[in-house]
Structure formats: C-alpha cells, structure tokens
CSV table of C-alpha atoms and ligand atoms in Angstrom, one decimal:
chain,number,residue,atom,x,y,z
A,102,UNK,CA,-0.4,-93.9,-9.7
A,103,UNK,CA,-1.1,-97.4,-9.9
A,104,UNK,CA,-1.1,-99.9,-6.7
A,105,UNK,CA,1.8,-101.7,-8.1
A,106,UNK,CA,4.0,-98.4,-8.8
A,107,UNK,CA,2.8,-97.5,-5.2
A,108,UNK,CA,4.1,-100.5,-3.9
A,109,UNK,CA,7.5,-100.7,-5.7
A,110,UNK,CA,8.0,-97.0,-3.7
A,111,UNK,CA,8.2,-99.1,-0.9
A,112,UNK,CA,10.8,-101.5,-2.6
A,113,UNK,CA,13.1,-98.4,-4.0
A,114,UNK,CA,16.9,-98.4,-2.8
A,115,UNK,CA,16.9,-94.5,-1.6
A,116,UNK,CA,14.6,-95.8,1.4
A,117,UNK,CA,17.4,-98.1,2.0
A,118,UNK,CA,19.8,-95.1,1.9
A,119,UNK,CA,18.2,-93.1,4.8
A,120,UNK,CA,19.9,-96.0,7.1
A,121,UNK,CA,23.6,-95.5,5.7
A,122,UNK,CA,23.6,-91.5,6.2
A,123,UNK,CA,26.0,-90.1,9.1
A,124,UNK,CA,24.1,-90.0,12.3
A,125,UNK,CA,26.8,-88.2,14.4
A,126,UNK,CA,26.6,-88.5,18.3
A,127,UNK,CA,26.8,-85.9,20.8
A,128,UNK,CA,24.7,-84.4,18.0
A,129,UNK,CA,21.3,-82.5,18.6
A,130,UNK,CA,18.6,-83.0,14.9
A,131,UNK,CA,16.2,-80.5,14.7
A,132,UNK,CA,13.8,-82.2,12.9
A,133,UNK,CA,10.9,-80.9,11.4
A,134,UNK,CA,7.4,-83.1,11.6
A,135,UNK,CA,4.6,-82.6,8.9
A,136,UNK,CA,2.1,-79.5,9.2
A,137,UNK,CA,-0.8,-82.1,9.1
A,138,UNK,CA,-0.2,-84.9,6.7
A,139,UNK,CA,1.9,-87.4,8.5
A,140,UNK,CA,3.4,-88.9,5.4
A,141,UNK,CA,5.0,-85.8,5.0
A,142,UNK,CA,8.3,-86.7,6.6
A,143,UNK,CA,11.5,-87.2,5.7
A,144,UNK,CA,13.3,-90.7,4.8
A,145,UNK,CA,16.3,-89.0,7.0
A,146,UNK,CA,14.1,-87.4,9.4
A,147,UNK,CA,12.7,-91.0,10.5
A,148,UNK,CA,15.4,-92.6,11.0
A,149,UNK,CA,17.4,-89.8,13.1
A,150,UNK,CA,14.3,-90.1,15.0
A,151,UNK,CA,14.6,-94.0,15.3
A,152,UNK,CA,17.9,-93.7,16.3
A,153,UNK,CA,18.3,-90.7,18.9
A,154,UNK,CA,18.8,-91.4,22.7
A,155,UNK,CA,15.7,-88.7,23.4
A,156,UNK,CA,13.5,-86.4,21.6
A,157,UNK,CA,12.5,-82.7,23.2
A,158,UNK,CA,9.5,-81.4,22.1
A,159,UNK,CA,7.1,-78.9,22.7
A,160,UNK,CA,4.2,-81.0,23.9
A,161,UNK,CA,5.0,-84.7,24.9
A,162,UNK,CA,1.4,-86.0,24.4
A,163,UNK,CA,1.2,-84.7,20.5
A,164,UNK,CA,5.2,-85.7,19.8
A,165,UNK,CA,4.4,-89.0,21.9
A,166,UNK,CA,1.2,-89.6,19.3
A,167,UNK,CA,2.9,-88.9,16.0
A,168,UNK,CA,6.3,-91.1,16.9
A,169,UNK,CA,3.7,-93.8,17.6
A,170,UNK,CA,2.4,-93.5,13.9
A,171,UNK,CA,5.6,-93.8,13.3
A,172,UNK,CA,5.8,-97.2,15.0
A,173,UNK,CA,8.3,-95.5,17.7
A,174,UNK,CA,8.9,-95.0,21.2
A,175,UNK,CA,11.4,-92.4,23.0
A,176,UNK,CA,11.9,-90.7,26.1
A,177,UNK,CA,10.6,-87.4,24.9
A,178,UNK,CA,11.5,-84.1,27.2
A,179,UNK,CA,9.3,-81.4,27.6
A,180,UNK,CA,11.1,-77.9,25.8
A,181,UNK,CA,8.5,-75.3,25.8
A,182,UNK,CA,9.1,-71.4,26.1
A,183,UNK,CA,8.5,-71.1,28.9
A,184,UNK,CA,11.6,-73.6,30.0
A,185,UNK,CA,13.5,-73.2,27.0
A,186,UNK,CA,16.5,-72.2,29.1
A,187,UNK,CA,16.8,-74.9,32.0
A,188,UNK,CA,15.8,-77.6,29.2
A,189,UNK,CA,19.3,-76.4,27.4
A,190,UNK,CA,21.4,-77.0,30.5
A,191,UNK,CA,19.7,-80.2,30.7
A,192,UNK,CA,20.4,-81.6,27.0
A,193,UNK,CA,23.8,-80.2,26.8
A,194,UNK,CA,25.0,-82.6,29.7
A,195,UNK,CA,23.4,-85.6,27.8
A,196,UNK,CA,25.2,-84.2,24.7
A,197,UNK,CA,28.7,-83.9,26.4
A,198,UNK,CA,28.2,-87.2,27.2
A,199,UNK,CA,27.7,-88.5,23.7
A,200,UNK,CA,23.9,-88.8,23.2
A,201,UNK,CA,22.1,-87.9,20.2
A,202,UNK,CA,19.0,-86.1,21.0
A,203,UNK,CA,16.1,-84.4,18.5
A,204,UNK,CA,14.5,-81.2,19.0
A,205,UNK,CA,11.4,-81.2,17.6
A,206,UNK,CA,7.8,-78.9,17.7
A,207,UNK,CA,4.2,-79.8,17.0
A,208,UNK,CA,4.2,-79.1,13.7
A,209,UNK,CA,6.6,-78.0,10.7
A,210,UNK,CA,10.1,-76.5,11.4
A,211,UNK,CA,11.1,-76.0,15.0
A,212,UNK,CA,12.1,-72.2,16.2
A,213,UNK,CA,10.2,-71.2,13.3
A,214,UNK,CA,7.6,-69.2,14.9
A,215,UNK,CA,7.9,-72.4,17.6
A,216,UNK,CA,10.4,-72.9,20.2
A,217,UNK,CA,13.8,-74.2,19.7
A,218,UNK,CA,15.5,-71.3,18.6
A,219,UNK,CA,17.3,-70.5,22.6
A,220,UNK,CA,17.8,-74.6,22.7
A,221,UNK,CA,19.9,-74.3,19.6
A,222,UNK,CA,21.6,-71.4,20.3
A,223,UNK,CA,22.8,-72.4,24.0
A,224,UNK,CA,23.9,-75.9,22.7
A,225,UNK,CA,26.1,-74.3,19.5
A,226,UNK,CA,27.9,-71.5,22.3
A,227,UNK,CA,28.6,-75.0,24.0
A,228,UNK,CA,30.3,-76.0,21.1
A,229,UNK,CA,28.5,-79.3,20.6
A,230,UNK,CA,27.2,-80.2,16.7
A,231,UNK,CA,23.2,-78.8,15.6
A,232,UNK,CA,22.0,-81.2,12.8
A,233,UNK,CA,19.4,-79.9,10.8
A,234,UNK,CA,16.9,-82.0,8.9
A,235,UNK,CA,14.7,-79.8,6.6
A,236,UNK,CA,11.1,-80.3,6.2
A,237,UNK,CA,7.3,-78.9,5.9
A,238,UNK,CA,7.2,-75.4,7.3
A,239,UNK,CA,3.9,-74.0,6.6
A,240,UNK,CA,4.9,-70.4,5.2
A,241,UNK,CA,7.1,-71.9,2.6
A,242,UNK,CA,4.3,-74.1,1.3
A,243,UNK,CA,1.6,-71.7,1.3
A,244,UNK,CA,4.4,-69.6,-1.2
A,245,UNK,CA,5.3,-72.1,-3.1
A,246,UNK,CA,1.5,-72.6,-3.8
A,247,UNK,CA,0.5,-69.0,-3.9
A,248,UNK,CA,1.4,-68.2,-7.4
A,249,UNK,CA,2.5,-64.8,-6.2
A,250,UNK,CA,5.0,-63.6,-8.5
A,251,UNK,CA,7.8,-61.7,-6.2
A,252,UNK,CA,11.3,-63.5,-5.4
A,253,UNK,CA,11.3,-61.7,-2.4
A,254,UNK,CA,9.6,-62.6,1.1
A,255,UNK,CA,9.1,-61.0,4.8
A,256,UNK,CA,7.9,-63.5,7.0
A,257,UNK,CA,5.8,-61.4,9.8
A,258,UNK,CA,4.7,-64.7,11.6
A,259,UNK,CA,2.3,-63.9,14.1
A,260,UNK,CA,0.8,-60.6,14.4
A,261,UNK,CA,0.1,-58.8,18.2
A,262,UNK,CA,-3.4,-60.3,19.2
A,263,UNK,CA,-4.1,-56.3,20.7
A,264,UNK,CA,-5.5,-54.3,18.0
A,265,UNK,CA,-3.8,-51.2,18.8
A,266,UNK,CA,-0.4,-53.3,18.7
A,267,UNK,CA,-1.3,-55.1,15.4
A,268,UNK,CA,-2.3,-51.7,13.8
A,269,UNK,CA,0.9,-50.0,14.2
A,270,UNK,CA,2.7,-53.6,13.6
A,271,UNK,CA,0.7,-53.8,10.0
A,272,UNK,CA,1.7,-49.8,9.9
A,273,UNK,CA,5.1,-50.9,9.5
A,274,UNK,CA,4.8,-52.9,7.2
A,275,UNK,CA,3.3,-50.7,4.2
A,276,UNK,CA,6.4,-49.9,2.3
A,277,UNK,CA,7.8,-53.7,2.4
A,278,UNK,CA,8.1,-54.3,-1.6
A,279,UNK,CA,7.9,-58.1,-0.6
A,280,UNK,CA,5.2,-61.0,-0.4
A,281,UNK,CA,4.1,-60.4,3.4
A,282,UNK,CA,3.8,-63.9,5.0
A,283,UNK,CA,2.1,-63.5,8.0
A,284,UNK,CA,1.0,-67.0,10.2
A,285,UNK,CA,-2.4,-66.7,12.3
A,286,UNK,CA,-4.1,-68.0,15.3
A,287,UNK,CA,-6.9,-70.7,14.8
A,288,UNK,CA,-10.4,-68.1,15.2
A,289,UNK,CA,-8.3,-65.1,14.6
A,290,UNK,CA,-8.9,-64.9,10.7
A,291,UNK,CA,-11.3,-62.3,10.9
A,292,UNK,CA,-9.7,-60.0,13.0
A,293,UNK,CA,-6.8,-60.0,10.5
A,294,UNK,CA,-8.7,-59.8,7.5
A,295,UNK,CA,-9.9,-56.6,9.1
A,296,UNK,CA,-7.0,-55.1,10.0
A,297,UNK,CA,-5.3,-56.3,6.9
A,298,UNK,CA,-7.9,-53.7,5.4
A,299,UNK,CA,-7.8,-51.0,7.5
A,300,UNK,CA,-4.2,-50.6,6.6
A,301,UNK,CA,-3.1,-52.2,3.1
A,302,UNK,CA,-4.9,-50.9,-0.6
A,303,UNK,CA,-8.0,-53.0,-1.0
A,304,UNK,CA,-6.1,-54.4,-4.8
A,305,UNK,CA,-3.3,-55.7,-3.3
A,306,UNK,CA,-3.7,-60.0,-4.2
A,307,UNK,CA,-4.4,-61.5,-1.1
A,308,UNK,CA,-3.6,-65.3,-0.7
A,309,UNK,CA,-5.3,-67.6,2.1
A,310,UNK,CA,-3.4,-70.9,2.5
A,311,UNK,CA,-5.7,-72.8,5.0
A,312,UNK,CA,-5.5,-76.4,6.7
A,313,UNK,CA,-2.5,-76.9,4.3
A,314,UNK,CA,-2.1,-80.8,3.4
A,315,UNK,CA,-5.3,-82.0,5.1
A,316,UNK,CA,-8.6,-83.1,4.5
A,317,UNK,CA,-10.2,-79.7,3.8
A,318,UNK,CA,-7.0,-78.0,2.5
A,319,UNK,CA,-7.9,-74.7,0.3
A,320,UNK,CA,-6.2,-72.2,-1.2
A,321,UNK,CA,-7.4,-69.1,-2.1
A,322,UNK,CA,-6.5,-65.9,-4.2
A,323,UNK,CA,-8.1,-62.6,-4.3
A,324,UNK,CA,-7.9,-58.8,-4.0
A,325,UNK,CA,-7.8,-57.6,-0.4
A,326,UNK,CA,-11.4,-55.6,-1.2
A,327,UNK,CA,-12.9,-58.8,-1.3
A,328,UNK,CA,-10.9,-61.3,1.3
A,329,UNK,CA,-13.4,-60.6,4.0
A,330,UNK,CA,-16.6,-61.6,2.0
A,331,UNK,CA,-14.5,-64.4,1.0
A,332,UNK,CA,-14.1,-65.3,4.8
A,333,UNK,CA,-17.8,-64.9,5.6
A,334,UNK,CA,-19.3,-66.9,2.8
A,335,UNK,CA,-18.4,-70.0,4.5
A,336,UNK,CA,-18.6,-70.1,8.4
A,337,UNK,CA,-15.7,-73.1,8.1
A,338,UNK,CA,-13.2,-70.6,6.9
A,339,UNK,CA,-13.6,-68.6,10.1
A,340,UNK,CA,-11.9,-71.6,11.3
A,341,UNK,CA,-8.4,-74.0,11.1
A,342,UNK,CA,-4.8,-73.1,10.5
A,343,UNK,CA,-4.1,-69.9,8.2
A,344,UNK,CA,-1.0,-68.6,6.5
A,345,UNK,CA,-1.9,-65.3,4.9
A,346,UNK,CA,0.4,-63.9,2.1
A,347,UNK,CA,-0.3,-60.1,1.2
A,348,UNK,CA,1.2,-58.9,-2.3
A,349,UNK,CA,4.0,-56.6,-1.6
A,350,UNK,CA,3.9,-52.6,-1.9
A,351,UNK,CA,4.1,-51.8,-5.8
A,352,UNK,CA,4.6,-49.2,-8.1
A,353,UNK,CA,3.7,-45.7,-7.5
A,354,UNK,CA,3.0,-46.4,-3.9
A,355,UNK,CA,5.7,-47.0,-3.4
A,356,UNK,CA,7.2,-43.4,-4.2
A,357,UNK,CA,3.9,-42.0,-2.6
A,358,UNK,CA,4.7,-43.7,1.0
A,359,UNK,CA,8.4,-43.1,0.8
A,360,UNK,CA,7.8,-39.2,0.4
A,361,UNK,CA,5.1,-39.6,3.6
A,362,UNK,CA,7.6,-41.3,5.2
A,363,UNK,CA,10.1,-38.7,4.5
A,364,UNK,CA,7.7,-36.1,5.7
A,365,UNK,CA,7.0,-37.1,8.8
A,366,UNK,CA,10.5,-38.0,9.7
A,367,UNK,CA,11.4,-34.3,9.1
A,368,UNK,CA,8.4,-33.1,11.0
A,369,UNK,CA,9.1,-35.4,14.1
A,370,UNK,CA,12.1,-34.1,14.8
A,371,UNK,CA,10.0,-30.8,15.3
A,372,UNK,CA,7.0,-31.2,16.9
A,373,UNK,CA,4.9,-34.1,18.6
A,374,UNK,CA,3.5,-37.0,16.9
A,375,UNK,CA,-0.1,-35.3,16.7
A,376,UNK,CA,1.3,-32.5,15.0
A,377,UNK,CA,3.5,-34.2,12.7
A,378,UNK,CA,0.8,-36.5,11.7
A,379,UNK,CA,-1.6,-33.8,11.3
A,380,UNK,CA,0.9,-31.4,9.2
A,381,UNK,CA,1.6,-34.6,7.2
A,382,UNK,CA,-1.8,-35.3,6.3
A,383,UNK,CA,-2.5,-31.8,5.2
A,384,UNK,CA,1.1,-31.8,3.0
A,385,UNK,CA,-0.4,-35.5,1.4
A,386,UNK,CA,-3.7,-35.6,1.6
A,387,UNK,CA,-2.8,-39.1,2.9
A,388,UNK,CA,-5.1,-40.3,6.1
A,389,UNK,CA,-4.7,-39.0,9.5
A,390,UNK,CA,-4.8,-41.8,11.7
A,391,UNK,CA,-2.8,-43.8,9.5
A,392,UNK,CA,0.0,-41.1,9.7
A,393,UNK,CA,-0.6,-40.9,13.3
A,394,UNK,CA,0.2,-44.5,13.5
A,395,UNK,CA,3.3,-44.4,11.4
A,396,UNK,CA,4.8,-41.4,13.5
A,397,UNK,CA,4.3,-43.7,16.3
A,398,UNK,CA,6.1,-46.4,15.0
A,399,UNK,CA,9.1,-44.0,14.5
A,400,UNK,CA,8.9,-42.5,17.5
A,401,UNK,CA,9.0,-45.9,19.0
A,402,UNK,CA,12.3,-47.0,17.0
A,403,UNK,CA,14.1,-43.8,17.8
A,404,UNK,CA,13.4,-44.5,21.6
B,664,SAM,N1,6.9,-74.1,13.0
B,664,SAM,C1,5.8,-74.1,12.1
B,664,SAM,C2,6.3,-74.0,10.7
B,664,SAM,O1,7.4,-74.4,10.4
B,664,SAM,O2,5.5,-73.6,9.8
B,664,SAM,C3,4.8,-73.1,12.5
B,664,SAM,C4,4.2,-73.2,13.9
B,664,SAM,S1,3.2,-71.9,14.4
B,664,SAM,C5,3.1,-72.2,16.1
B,664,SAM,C6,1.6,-72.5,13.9
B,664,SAM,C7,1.0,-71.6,12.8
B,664,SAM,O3,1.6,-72.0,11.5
B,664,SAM,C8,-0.5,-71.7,12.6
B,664,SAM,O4,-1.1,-70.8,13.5
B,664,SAM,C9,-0.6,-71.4,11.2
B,664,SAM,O5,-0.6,-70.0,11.0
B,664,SAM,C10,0.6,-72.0,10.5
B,664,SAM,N2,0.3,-73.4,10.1
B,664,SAM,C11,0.7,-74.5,10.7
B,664,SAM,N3,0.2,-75.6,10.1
B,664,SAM,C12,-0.6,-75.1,9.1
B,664,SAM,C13,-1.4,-75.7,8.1
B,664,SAM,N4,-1.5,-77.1,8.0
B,664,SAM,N5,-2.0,-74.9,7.2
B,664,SAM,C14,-1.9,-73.6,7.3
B,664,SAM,N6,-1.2,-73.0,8.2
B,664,SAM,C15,-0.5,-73.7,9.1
C-alpha cells in the first residue's frame, strides 16, 4: 500500500463509526487486546476502553503499558486467579451503580485459557449486562493459518507441566478426529514435542504457530517424525509463545483405537488396570504402556 492510501485509512468514516456504537452502562466489555501486535485492536474495542469508568486486568503494569500506547489512562483493578472471586463482588457494586467497566487479560481473549471466565459468570447470575468485544485469540489464528484441512477443532489449551499427568492427558486424546489445538508455556516446547511423540503416529501433520504477529513470527508445518529436529535446528525455536495444532485421528486408526478402546473397557470391568492393559496388548498387539495409560484414564473417569 501506498503512504497516501495508508493515510486516507486514517480519514475513512467507519473510524468515525466506532464513536456512535451503543456503549451501555452498568455494562462489563470483555475486551480482547492484541497477542503481540498492538495495531491489532479493534475500532470498537478502543473506544469501549476510552470510555469505561475502570478496566480489570490481569496484570496492571502490562494493561497500564498497552492503554498508554493507546494514549489512555484508567483506574485499572487487579483480577487475577487467584482473586477472581472477591474482585467480582467488588465490580458488581460499581456495576449496580451504573459504571461501565472492561475486563481484560495480557494478551488475546480473556477466560480463554486466561482469567475472566468466574468474573463473567458471577456478574451475569447478578443479572447485570456482559459485552463482548471479539478480537486476536492466539488458537484461532494459528488455525486460520495452519492450512489444516478439518472443520472441526478441540482446543486442549495447556497441557499438565508433570509428565506423568500430560501423558495420560495426551492418552486421551488419541481418538479425537479433530485438529488438536494445544497452547504452550514459553521453554516448554521441547517437552511437548516429546510427548507429542511418545503418544501420537509420527505422520500425523504437525503445525507450530510461534510469536504470532511479531517480529520473528513463523509458521511451520510438518509430520510429527520430524517436529523435534525441526525444534532443534534452531536454538530460537526452543523459545517464545507456541500454539501447537496436531492433525486429528484419521482413517483406519481410527477403527483400530476404537476396538482397543472397546477392549479394555470390557476387561476393566474384570480385572485391574495391569491386567487389562496387559490382556489388551496381547489381543492388539498394540503397546503396553500406552494401554496401561489409557486404562488409567478410564479408571479415572469412572471414579
Ligand atoms: N487468552 C489468550 C488467547 O486468547 O489466545 C491466551 C492466553 S494464554 C495465558 C498464553 C498462551 O497463548 C501462550 O503460552 C501461547 O501458547 C499462546 N499465545 C499467546 N500469544 C501468542 C503468540 N503471539 N504466538 C503464539 N502463541 C501465543
């Protein structure tokens, strides 16, 4: 784009629009912030922000930083997870009393793998107005990037950091026939890429969405087999902001878990989960410790 056509943006009537939208009061916005670009907020979102009484967030210095790019300054509240409950009471009074208040996080969609969801739902029971103002959320950018062909999603979000836990989590998970969208922790990549492989086929597509809109942004597709050489060629990647999308369960198996799965349900109700996972591994010639895990996973549901 040209400088002028750049500038006219600025000029374009829909900017003016943003200002003549409904702004209810006694009204809380969720508004979801940009996953690293700043530019990537809403012409709604901005001015909700510009116009609400207060603004809860999950850390006031990062909220307080990006609403002064923003050329704006609020009281901000801190809403964490570990408060989430007291910090309802406390915005429901304001509320009542006709504020408009915004619930944001540091990045993306608020309750989305982020706090929020317990502020929302306490100030809905109280009968007062939610808001919602959509935005960047980073799982639904890495899909629509991902080229993954599947209409169908399961958003796993963050995976138990105990290996033991994120085994039988990833266990679970097997016979999902959709894209797996799983979020991870900053210098956790390689752990998951390893457990990802210990568990799924080694050809399922494998998509790394990493640092999403900034500077060193990359996107990368590849059988599971070869995710972790991926990883390793490049001591960066063992770094930054991940969302990791696994291709779904496919074909024949499919059929092939669903008969394990049907096996070891019958045996469980029989013997223990060492038996059952060692009769079912001599019935399908599947793995052992695999079974094991499942069994424990269904054990743990029945309880
Ligand atoms: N609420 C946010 C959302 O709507 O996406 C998610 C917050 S969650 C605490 C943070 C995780 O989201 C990161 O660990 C990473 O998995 C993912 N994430 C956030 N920003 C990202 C980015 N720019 N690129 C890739 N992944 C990102």
């Amino acid at each position: 784009m040209t400088e002028i056509q750049s500038s006219q943006i600025a000029q374009l009537p829909v900017i003016g629009e943003a200002a003549h939208q409904s702004y209810p009061t006694a009204t809380l916005y969720i508004v979801a912030t940009p996953i690293g670009n700043v530019t990537d907020i809403s012409l709604r979102a901005l001015q909700a922000l510009a116009l609400v009484d207060a603004v809860a967030c999950e850390d006031t210095r990062n909220t307080g930083h990006l609403l002064t790019r923003f050329g704006l300054s609020k009281p901000l509240i801190a809403a964490h997870q570990h408060n989430e409950r007291e910090v309802a009471d406390k915005l429901i009074t304001r509320l009542l009393a006709g504020e408009r208040i915004a619930l944001v996080s540091d990045a993306g969609t608020p309750g989305v793998s982020d706090p929020g969801a317990r502020i929302v739902d306490a100030v809905r029971a109280a009968g007062l107005r939610v808001l919602p103002l959509p935005g960047a959320s980073a799982a639904i950018t890495a899909l629509s990037a991902s080229g993954l062909v599947n209409d169908r999603f399961y958003f796993v979000g963050f995976l138990p950091a105990k290996a033991k836990q994120r085994e039988s989590a990833l266990q679970e998970l097997l016979a999902v026939p959709a894209t797996l969208v799983f979020y991870e922790a900053p210098h956790r990549i390689l752990d998951c890429v390893v457990a990802l492989g210990g568990v799924f086929e080694p050809t399922r597509q494998v998509v790394f969405a990493r640092e999403l809109t900034k500077l060193f942004e990359e996107i990368h597709r590849c059988p599971l087999g070869e995710a972790l050489a991926w990883i390793q060629a490049d001591a960066h990647r063992e770094k930054g902001e991940y969302v990791v999308l696994l291709e779904g369960a496919v074909g024949g198996g499919d059929a092939e878990e669903a008969e394990a799965e049907r096996i070891l349900n019958i045996l469980l109700a029989e013997c223990s989960v060492k038996q059952a996972a060692s009769l079912a591994a001599q019935i399908t010639g599947r793995k052992k410790n695999a079974l094991y895990e499942r069994a424990l996973a269904i054990k743990g549901h029945q309880a």
